[in-house]
mmCIF file of C-alpha atoms in Angstrom:
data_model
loop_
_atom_site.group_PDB
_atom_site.id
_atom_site.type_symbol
_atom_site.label_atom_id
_atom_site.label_comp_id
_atom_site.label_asym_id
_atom_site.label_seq_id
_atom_site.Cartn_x
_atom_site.Cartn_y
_atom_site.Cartn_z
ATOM 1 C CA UNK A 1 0.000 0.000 0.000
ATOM 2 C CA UNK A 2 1.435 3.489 -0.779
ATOM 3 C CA UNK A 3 2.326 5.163 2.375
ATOM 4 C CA UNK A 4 0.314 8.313 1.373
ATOM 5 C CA UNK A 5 -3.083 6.778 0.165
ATOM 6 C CA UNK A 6 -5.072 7.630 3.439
ATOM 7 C CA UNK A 7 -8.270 6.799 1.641
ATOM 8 C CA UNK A 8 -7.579 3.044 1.238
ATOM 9 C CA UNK A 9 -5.918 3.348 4.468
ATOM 10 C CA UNK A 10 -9.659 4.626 5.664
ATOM 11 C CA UNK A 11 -11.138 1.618 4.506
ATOM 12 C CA UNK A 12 -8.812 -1.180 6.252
ATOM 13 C CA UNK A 13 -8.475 1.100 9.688
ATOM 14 C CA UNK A 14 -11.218 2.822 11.340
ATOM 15 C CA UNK A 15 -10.421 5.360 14.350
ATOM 16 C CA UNK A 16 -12.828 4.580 17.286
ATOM 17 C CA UNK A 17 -11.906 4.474 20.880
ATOM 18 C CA UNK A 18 -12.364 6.981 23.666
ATOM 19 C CA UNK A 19 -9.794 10.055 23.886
ATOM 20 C CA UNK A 20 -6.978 9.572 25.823
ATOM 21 C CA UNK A 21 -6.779 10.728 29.641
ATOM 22 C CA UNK A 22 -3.599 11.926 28.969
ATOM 23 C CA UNK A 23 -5.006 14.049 26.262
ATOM 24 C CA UNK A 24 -7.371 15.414 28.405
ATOM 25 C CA UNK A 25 -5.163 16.057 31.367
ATOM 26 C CA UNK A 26 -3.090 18.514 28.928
ATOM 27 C CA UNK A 27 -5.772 20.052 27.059
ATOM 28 C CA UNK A 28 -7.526 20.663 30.709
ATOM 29 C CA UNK A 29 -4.028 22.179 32.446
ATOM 30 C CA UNK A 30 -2.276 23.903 29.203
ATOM 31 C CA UNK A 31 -5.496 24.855 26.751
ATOM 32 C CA UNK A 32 -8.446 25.041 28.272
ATOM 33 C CA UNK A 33 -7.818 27.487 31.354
ATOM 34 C CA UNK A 34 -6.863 30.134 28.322
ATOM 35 C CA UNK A 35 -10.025 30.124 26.496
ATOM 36 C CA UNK A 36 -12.874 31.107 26.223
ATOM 37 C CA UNK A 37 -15.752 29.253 23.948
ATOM 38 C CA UNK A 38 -15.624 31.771 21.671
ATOM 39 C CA UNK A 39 -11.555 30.342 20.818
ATOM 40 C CA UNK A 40 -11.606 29.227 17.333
ATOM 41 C CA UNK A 41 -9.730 25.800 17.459
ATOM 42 C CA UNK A 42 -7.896 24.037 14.463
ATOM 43 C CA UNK A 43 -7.902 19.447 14.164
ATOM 44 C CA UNK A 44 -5.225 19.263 12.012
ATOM 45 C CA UNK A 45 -6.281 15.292 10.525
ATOM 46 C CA UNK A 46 -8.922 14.879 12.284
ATOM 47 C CA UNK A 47 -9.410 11.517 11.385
ATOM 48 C CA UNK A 48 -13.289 10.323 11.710
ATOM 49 C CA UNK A 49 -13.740 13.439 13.513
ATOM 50 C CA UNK A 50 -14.269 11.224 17.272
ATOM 51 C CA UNK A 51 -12.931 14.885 18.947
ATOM 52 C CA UNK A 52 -15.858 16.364 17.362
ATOM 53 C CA UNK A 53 -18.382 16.387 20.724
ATOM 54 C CA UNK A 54 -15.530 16.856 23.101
ATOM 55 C CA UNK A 55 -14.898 20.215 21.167
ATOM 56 C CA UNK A 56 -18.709 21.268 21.427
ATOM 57 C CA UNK A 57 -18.257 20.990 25.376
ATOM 58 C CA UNK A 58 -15.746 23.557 25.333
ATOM 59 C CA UNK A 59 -16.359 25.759 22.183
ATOM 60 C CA UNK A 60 -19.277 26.786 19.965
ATOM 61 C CA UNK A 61 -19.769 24.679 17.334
ATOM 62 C CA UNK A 62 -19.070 27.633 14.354
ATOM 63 C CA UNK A 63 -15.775 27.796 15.514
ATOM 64 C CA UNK A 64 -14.424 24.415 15.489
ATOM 65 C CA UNK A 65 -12.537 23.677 12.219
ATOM 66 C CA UNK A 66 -10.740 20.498 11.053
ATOM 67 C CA UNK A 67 -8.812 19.749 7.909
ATOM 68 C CA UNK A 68 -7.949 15.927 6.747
ATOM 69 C CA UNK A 69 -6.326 14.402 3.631
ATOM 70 C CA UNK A 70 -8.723 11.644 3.717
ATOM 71 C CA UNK A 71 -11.965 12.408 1.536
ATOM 72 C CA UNK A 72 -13.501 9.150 3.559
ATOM 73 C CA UNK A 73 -12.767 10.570 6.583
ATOM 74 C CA UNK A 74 -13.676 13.800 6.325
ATOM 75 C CA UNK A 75 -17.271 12.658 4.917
ATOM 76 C CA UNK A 76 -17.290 10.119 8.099
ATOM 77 C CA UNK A 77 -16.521 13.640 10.116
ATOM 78 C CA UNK A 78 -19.387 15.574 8.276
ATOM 79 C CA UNK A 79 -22.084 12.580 9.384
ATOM 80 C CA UNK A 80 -21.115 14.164 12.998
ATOM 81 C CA UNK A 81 -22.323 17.059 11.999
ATOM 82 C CA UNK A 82 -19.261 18.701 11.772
ATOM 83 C CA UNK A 83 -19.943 21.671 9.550
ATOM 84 C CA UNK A 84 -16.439 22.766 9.268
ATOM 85 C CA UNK A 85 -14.490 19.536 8.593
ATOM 86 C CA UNK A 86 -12.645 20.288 5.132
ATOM 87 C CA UNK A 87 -11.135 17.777 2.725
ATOM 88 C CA UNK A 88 -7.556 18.909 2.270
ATOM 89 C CA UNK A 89 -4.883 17.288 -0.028
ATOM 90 C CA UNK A 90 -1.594 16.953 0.416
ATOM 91 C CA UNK A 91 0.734 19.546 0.016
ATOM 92 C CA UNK A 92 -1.734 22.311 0.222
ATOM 93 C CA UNK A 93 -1.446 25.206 2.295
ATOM 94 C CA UNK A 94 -4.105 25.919 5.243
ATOM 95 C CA UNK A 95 -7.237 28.146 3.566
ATOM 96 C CA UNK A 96 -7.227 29.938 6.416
ATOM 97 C CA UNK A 97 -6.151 33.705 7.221
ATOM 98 C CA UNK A 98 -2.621 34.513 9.631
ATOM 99 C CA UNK A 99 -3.293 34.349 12.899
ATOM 100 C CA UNK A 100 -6.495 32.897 12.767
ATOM 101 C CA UNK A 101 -6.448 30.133 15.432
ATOM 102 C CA UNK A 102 -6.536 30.608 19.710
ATOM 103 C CA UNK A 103 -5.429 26.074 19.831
ATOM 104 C CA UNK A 104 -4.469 23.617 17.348
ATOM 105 C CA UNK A 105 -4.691 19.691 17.564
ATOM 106 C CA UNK A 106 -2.393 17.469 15.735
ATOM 107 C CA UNK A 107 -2.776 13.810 17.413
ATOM 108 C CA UNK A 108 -0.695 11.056 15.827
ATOM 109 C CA UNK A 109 -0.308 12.757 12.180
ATOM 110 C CA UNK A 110 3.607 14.277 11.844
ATOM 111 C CA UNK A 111 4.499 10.616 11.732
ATOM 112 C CA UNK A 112 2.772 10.116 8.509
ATOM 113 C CA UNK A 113 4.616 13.839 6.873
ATOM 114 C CA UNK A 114 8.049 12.581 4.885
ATOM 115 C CA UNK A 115 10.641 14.399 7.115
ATOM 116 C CA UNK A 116 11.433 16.402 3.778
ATOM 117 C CA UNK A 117 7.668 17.831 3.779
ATOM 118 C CA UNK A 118 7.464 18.394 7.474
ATOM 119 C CA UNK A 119 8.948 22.213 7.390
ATOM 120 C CA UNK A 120 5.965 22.961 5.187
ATOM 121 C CA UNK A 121 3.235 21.837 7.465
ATOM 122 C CA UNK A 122 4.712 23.321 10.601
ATOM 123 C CA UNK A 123 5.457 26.625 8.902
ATOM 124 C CA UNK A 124 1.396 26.999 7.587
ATOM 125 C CA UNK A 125 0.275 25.433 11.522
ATOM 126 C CA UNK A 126 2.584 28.336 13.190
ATOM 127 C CA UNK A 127 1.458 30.991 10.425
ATOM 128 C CA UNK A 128 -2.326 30.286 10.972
ATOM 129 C CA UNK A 129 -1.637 30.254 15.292
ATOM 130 C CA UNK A 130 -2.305 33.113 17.106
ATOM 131 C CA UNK A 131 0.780 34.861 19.184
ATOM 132 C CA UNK A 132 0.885 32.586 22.262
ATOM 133 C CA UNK A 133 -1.529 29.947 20.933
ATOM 134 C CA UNK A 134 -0.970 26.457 21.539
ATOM 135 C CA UNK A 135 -0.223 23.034 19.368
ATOM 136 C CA UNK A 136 -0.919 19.930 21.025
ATOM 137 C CA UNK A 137 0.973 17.210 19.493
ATOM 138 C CA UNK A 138 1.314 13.518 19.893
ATOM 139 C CA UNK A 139 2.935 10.599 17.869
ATOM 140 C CA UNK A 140 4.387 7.422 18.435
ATOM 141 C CA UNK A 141 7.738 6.839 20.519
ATOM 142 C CA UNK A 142 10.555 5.494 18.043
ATOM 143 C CA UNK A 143 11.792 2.693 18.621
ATOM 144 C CA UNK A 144 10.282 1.441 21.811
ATOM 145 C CA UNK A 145 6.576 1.609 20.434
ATOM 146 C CA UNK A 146 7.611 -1.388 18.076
ATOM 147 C CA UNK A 147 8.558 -3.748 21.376
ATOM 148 C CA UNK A 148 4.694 -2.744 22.692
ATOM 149 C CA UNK A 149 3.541 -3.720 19.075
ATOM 150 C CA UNK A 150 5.400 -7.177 19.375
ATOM 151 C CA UNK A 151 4.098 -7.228 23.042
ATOM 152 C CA UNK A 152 0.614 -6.282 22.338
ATOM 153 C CA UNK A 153 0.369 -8.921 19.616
ATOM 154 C CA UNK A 154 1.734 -11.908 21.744
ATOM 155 C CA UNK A 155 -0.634 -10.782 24.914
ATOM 156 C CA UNK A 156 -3.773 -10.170 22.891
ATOM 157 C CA UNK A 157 -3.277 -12.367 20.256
ATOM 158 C CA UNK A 158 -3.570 -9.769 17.313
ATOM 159 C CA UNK A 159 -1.045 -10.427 14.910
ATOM 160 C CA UNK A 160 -1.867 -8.039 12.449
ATOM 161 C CA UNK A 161 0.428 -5.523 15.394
ATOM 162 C CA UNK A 162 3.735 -7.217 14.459
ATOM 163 C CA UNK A 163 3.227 -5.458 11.173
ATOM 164 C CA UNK A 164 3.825 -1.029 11.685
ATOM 165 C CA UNK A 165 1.640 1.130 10.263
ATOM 166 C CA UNK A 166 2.454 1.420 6.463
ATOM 167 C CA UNK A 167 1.706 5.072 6.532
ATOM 168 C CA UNK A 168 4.313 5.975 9.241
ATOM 169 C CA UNK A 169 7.485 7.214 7.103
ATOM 170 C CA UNK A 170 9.002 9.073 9.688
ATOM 171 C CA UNK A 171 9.722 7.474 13.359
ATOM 172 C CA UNK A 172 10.144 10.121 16.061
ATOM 173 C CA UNK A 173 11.739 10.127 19.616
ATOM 174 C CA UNK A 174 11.553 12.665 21.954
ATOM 175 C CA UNK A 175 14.674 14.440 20.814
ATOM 176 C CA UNK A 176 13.723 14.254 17.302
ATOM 177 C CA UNK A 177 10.440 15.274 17.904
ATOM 178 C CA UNK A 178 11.882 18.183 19.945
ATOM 179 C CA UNK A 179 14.399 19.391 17.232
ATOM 180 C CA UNK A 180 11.398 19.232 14.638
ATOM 181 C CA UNK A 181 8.769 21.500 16.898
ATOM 182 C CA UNK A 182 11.928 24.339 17.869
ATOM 183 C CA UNK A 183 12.481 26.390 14.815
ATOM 184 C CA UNK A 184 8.305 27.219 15.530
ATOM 185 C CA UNK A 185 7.879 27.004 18.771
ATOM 186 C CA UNK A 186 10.129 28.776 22.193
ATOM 187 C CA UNK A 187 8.217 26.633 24.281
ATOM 188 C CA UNK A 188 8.054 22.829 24.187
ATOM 189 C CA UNK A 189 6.636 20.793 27.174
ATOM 190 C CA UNK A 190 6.851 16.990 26.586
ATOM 191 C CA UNK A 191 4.975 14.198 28.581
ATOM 192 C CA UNK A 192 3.756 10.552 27.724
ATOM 193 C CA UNK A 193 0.440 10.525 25.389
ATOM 194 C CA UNK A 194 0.639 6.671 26.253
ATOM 195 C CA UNK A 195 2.810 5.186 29.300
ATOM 196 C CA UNK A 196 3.046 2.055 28.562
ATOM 197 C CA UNK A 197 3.870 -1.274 30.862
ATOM 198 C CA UNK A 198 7.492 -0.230 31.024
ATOM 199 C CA UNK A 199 6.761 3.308 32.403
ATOM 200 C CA UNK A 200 8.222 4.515 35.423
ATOM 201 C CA UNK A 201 8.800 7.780 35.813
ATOM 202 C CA UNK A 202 7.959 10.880 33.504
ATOM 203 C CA UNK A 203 12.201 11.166 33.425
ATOM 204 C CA UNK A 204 12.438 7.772 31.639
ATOM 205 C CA UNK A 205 11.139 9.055 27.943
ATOM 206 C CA UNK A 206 12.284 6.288 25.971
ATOM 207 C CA UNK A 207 10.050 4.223 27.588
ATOM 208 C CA UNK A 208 7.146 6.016 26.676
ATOM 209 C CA UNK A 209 5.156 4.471 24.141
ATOM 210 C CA UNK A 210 3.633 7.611 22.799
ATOM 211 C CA UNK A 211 4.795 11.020 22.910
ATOM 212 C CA UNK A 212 2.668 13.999 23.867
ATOM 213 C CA UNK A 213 3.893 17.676 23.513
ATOM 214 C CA UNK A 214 2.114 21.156 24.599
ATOM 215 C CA UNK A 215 3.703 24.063 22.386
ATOM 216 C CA UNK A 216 3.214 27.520 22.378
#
């Protein structure tokens, strides 16, 4: 499968599941106390759109945007009722005006940006964030998360884990991850999206199994 065909990629892999504690725990402590639910707020891939309703707690529904490469996706979003979800292909820059977001959400998608392409799509997120606006980024834990895979697929018996994702082309660490984010960001504040069984303290990073980072 071509590592950038997110539509057929749509069709074998659906995203469900609740949103992650640890998600929450950083949107509550570095996002939300900042706005207010007039903030306009940027999912940058948005997947099926399962963010959708926890938005509408916070902000009104108008200003809640979303942008995917996935035309499956994105429809799968719209069925929400998420007015503002937008098909966007690749390589495009964000139609939106400088300055034009108060938060912007980018859970598990740099991963799947060739590390030649990723300078484009952090230039247009920082352009379209308001001065002192936040990103909230996560992606898998290089190479540690591939020991959980092997794990996970021994324990529960689902082989199809031994196998990475065929549209990750870029494998991050914290470091790396780190180096990416600083040419746009002065602040950078990493913690574990996803602990994992060898987690002990927040110190230990490569033994996170996902990566979570608050930047401003």
């Amino acid at each position: 499968m071509n590592s950038q065909d997110f539509d057929r990629y749509a069709k074998i892999k659906a995203m469900k599941g609740q949103i992650a504690q640890t998600w929450i725990d950083a949107f509550e402590k570095h996002i939300c106390p900042g706005l207010s639910p007039d903030a306009r707020v940027l999912d940058y891939g948005f997947g099926d759109g399962r963010y959708y309703e926890f938005y509408l707690r916070h902000f009104e529904a108008d200003n809640i945007h979303g942008v995917e490469p996935s035309q499956i996706r994105t429809q799968n979003a719209r069925k929400r009722g998420w007015q503002h979800a937008i098909y966007l292909p690749l390589h495009q820059p964000l139609p939106y005006a400088d300055r034009t977001f108060d938060f912007v959400n980018m859970v598990e998608v740099i991963e799947h940006i060739p590390a030649g392409e990723t300078v484009f799509y952090l230039r247009e997120i920082s352009r379209v964030l308001k001065p002192g606006a936040h990103l909230l980024i996560t992606t898998p834990n290089y190479p540690i998360k591939r020991l959980y895979d092997v794990l996970d697929a021994v324990a529960l018996r689902q082989w199809r884990r031994l196998l990475d994702d065929p549209t990750h082309v870029t494998r991050y660490n914290a470091k790396r991850l780190t180096h990416t984010l600083t040419p746009f960001f002065s602040r950078i504040e990493l913690s574990p999206y996803k602990r994992g069984r060898f987690y002990r303290t927040n110190q230990e990073r490569h033994r996170w199994h996902k990566l979570l980072a608050v930047c401003s």
